[in-house]
mmCIF file of C-alpha atoms in Angstrom:
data_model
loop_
_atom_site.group_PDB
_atom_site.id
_atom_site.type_symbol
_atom_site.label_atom_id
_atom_site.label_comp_id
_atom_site.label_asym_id
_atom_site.label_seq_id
_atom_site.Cartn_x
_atom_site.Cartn_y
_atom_site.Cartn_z
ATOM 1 C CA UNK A 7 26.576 -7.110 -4.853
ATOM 2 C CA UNK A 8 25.631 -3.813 -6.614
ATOM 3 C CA UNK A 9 22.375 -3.647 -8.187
ATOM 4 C CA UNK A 10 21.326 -2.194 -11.868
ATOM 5 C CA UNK A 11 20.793 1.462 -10.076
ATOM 6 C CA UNK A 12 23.863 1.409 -7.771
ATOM 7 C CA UNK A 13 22.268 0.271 -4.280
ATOM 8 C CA UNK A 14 23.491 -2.063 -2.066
ATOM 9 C CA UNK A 15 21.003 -5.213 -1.388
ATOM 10 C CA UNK A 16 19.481 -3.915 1.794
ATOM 11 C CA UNK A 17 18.864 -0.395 0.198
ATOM 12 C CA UNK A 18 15.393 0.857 -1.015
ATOM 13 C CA UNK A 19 14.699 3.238 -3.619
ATOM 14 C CA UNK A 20 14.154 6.841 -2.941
ATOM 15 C CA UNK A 21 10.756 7.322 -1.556
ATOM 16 C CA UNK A 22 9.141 10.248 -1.246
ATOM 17 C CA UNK A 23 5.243 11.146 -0.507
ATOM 18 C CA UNK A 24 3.899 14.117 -1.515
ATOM 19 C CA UNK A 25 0.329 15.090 0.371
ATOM 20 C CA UNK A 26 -2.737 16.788 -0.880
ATOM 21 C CA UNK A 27 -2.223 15.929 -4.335
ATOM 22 C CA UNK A 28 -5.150 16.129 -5.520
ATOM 23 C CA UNK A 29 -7.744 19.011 -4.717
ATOM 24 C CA UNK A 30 -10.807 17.676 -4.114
ATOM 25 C CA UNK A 31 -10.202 14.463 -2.324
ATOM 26 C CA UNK A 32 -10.746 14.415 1.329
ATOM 27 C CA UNK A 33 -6.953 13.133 1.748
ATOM 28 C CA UNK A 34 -4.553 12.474 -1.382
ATOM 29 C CA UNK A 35 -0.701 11.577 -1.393
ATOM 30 C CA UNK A 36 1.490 11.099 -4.937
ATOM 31 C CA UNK A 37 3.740 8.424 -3.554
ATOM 32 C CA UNK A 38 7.180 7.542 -5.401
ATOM 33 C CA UNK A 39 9.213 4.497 -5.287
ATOM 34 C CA UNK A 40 12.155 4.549 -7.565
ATOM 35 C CA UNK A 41 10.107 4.944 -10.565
ATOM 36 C CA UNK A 42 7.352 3.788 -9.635
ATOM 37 C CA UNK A 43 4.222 6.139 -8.856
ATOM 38 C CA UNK A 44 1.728 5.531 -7.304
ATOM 39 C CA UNK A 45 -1.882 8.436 -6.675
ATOM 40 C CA UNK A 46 -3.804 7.623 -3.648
ATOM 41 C CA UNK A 47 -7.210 9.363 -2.972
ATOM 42 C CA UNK A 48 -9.291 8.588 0.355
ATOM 43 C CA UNK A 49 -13.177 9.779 -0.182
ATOM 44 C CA UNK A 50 -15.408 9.766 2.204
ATOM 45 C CA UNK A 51 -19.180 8.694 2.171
ATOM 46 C CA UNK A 52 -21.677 9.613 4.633
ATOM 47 C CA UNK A 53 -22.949 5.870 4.247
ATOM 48 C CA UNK A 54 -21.676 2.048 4.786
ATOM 49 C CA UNK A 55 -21.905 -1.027 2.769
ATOM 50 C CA UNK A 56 -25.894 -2.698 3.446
ATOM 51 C CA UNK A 57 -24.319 -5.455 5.537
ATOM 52 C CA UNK A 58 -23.283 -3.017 7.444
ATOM 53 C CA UNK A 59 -26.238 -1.205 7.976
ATOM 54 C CA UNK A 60 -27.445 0.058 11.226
ATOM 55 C CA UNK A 61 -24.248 -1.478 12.740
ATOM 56 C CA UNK A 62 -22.637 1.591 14.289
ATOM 57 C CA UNK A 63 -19.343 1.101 12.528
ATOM 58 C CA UNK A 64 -17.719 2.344 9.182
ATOM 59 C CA UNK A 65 -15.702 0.746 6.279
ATOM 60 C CA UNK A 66 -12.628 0.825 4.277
ATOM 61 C CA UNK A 67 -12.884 -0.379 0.811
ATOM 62 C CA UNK A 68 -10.190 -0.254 -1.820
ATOM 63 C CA UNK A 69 -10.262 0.071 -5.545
ATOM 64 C CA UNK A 70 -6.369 -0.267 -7.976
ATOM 65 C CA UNK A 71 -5.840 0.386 -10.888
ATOM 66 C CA UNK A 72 -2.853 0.857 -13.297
ATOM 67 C CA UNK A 73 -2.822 3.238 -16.757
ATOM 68 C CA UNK A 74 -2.013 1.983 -19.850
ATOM 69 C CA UNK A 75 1.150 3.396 -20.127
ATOM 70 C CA UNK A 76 2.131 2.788 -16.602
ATOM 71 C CA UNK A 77 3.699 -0.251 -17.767
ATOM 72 C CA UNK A 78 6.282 -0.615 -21.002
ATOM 73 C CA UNK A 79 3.945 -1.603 -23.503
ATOM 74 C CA UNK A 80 0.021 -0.084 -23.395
ATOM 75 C CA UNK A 81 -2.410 -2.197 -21.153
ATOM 76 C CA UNK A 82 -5.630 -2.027 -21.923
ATOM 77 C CA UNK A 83 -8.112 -0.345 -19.698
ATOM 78 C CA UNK A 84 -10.020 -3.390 -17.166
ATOM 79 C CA UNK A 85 -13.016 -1.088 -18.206
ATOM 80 C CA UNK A 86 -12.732 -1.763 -21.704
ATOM 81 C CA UNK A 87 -12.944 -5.381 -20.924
ATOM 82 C CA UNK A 88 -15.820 -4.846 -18.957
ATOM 83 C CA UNK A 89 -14.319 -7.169 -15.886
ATOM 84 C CA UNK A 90 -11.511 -6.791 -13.439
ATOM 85 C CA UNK A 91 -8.490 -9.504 -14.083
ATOM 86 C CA UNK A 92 -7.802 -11.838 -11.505
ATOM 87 C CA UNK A 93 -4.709 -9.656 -9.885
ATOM 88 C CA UNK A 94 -5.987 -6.281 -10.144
ATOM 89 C CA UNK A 95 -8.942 -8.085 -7.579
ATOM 90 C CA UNK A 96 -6.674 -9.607 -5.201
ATOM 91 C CA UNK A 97 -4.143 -6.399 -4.622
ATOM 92 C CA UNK A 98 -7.776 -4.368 -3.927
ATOM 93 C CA UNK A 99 -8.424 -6.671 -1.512
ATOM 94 C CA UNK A 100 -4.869 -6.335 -0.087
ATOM 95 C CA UNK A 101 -5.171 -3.157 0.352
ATOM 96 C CA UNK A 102 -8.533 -2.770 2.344
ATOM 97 C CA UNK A 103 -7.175 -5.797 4.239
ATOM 98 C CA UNK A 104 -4.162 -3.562 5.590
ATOM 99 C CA UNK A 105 -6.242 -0.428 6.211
ATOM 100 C CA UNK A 106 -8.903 -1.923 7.841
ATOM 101 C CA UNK A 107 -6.685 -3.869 10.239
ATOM 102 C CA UNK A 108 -5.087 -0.664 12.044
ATOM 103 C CA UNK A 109 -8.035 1.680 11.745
ATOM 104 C CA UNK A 110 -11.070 1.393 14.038
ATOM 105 C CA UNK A 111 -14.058 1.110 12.696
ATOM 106 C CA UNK A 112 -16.363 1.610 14.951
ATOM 107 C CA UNK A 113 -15.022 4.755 16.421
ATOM 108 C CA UNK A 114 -15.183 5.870 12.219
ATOM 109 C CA UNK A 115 -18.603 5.958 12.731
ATOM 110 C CA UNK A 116 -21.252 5.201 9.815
ATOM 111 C CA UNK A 117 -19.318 6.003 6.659
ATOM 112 C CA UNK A 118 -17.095 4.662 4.391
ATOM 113 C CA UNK A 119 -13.537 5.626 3.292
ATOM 114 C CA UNK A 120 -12.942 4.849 -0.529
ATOM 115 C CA UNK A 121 -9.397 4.467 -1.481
ATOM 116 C CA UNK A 122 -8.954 4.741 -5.054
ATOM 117 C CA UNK A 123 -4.948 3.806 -5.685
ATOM 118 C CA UNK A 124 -4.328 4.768 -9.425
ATOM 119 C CA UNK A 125 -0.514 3.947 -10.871
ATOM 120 C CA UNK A 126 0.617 6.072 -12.861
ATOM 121 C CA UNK A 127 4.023 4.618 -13.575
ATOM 122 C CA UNK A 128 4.931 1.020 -12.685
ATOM 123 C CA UNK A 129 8.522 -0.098 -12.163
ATOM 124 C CA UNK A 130 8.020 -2.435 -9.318
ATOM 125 C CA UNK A 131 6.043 -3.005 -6.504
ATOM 126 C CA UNK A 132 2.585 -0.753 -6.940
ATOM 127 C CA UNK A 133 0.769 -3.097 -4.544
ATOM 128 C CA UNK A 134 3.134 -1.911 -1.490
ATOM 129 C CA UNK A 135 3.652 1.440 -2.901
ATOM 130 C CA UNK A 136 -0.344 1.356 -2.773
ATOM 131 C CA UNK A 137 -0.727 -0.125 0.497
ATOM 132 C CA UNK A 138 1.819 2.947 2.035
ATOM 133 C CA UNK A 139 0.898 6.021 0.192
ATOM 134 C CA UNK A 140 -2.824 5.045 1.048
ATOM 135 C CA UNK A 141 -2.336 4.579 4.418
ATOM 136 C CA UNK A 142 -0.987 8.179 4.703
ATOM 137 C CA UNK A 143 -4.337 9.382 2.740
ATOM 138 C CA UNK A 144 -6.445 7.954 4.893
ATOM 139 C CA UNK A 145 -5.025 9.593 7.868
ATOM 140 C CA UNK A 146 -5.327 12.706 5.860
ATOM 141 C CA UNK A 147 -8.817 12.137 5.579
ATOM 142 C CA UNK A 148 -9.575 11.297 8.678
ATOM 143 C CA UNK A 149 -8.218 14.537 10.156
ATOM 144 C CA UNK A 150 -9.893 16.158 7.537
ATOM 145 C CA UNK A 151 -12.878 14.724 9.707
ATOM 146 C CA UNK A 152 -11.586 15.355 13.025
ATOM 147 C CA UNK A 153 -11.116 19.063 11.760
ATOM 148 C CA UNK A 154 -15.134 19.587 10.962
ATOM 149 C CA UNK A 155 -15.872 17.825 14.114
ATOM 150 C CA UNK A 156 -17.353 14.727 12.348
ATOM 151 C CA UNK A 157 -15.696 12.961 14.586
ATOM 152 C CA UNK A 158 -13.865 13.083 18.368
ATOM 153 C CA UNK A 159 -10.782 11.431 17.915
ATOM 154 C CA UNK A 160 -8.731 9.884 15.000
ATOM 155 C CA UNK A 161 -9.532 6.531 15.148
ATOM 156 C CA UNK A 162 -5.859 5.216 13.941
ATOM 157 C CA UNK A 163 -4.869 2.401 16.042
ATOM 158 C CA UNK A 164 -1.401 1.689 14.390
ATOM 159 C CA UNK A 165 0.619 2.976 11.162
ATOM 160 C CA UNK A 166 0.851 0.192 8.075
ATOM 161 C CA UNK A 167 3.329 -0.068 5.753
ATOM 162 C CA UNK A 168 4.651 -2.299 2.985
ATOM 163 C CA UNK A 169 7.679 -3.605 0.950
ATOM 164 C CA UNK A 170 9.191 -6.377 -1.436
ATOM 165 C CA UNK A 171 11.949 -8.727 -1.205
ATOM 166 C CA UNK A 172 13.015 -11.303 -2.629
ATOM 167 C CA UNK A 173 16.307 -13.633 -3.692
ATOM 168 C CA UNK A 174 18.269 -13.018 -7.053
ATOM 169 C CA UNK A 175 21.042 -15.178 -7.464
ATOM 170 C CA UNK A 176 21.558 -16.093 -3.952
ATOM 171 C CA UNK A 177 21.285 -12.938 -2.739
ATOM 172 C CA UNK A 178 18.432 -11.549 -0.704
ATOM 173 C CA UNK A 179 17.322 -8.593 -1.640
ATOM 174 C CA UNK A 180 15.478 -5.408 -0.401
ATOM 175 C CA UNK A 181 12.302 -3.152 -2.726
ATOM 176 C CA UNK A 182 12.575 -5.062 -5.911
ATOM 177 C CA UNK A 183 12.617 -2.915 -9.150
ATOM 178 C CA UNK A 184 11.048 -4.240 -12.117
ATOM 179 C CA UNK A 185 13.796 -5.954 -13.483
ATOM 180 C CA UNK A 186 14.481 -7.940 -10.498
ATOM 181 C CA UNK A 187 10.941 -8.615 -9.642
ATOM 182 C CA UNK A 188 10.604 -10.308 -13.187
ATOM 183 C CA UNK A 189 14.200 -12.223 -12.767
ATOM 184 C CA UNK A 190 14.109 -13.043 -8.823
ATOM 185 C CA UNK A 191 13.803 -16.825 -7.845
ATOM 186 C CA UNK A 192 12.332 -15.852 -4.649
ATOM 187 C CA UNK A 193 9.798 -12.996 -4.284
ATOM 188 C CA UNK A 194 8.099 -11.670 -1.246
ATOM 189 C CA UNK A 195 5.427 -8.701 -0.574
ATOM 190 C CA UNK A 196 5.097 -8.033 3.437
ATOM 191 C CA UNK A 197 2.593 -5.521 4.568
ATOM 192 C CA UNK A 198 3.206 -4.965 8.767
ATOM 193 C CA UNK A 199 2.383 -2.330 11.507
ATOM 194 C CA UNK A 200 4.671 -0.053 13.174
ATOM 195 C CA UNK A 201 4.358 -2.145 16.406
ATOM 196 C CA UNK A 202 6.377 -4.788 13.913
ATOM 197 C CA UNK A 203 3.193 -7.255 13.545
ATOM 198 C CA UNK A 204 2.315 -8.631 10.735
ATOM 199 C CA UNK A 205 -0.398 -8.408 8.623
ATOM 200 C CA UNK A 206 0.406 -10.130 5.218
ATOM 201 C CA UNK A 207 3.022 -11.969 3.716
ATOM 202 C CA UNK A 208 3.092 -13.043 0.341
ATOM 203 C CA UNK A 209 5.597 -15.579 -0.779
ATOM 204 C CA UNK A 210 6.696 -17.409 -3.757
ATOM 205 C CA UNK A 211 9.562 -19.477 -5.338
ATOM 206 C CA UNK A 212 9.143 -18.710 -8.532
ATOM 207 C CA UNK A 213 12.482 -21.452 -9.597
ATOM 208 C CA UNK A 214 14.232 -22.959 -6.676
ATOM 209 C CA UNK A 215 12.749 -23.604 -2.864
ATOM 210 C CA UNK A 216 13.111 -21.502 0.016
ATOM 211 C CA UNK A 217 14.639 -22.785 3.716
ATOM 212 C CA UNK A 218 13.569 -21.211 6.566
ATOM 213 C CA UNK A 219 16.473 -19.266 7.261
ATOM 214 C CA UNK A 220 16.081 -17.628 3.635
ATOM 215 C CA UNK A 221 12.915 -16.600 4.909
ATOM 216 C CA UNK A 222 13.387 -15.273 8.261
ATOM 217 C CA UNK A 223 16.218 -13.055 6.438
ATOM 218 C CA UNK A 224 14.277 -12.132 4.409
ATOM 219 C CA UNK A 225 11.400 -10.842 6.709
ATOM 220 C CA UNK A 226 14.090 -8.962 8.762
ATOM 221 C CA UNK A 227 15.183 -7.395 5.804
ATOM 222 C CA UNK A 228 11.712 -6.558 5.187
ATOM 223 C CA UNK A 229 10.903 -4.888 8.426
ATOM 224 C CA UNK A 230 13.968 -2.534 8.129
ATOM 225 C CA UNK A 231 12.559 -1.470 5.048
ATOM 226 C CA UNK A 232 9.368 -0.885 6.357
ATOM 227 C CA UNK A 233 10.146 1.032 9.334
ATOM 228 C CA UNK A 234 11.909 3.475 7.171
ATOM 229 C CA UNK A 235 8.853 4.039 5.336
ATOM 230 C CA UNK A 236 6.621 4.377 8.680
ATOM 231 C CA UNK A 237 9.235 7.130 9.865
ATOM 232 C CA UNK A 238 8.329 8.621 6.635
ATOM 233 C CA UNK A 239 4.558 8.427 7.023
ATOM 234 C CA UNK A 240 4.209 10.055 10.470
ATOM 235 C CA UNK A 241 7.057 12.982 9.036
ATOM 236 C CA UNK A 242 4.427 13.251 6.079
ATOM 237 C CA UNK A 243 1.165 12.964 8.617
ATOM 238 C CA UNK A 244 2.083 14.723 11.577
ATOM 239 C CA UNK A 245 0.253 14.258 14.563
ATOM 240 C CA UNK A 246 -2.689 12.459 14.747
ATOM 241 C CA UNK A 247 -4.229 13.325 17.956
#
């Protein structure tokens, strides 16, 4: 099967991640995926959450958005409306879930890293796209720390990555665009480590059940995806120690 741009079912898109994006951000990637595009900022605050308080340990929080025009037709702003929608809620969590899960908090010390993952052109797949360029920006950040001695170590404990796939007339396929994200029967977004352990997996028949073979496939397929983008990360980090 060839797909609308020419790859082969267990091809991605072209990725690419391009660091310090933005100037004033404590780590910052511009992450590309096909044609989708994704800015991810990692701030750092010399404070924590109050539940936190007092704890010796730091936190990860995420916020997503998309712009208007990211998308064919203009969206309006979740500002605007004066409350976040349902999804946009759910992908934030996502994404501090993954973060959170491979960076030690305790050894972060009493702060917390915003991650602020703004899409800036959506053709597929911004919540993995998110979930992989922000992981890179907070490494950035936290060497950024390790640089001004704020703290001894990096406290990484793993790399995180993430990736679609899903089933389109019978065939299983890897990084869904747009057009086969809206068309698949079967769609899947897995978010795992470098060690090759899970952290999410997010599955769906949107028309006809799944078997279990279908599925492990599919989460093979997934993992080869993803450990082509965590050999991309630690090209785009460098070392971390």
């Amino acid at each position: 099967m060839k797909r609308n741009d020419g790859r082969t079912p267990t091809q991605m898109r072209p990725v690419s991640i391009k660091k310090n994006f933005i100037k004033h951000a404590e780590g910052s990637v511009l992450i590309t995926v096909g044609e989708t595009k994704v800015i991810c900022t990692a701030s750092v605050e010399e404070k924590v959450p109050p539940f936190l308080r007092d704890q010796g340990q730091g936190w990860i929080t995420a916020e997503y958005s998309m712009l208007p025009r990211s998308t064919h037709t203009r969206t309006q702003r979740e500002a605007s409306r004066g409350k976040l929608s349902g999804r946009t809620m759910e992908i934030q969590r996502l994404i501090g879930r993954s973060l959170r899960t491979v960076v030690d908090l305790e050894n972060l010390g009493e702060r917390t890293i915003w991650v602020d993952c703004d899409v800036i052109q959506a053709d597929g797949g911004t919540r993995t796209a998110s979930i992989t360029g922000a992981f890179v920006a907070v490494c950035l950040a936290l060497k950024h720390l390790h640089k001004n001695k704020q703290i001894d170590f990096i406290p990484v404990k793993d790399f995180v990555a993430a990736t679609s796939v899903g089933m389109l007339d019978g065939d299983k396929l890897l990084d869904l665009d747009y057009s086969e994200d809206s068309t698949a029967s079967v769609d899947f977004n897995v978010v795992k480590t470098g060690n090759g352990n899970f952290i999410e997996i997010q599955g769906t028949a949107e028309r006809d059940p799944f078997s279990d073979k279908d599925m492990q496939e599919m989460l093979v397929l997934a993992g080869k995806g993803i450990q082509d983008l965590i050999d991309l990360q630690q090209k785009t980090i460098g070392k971390l120690d």
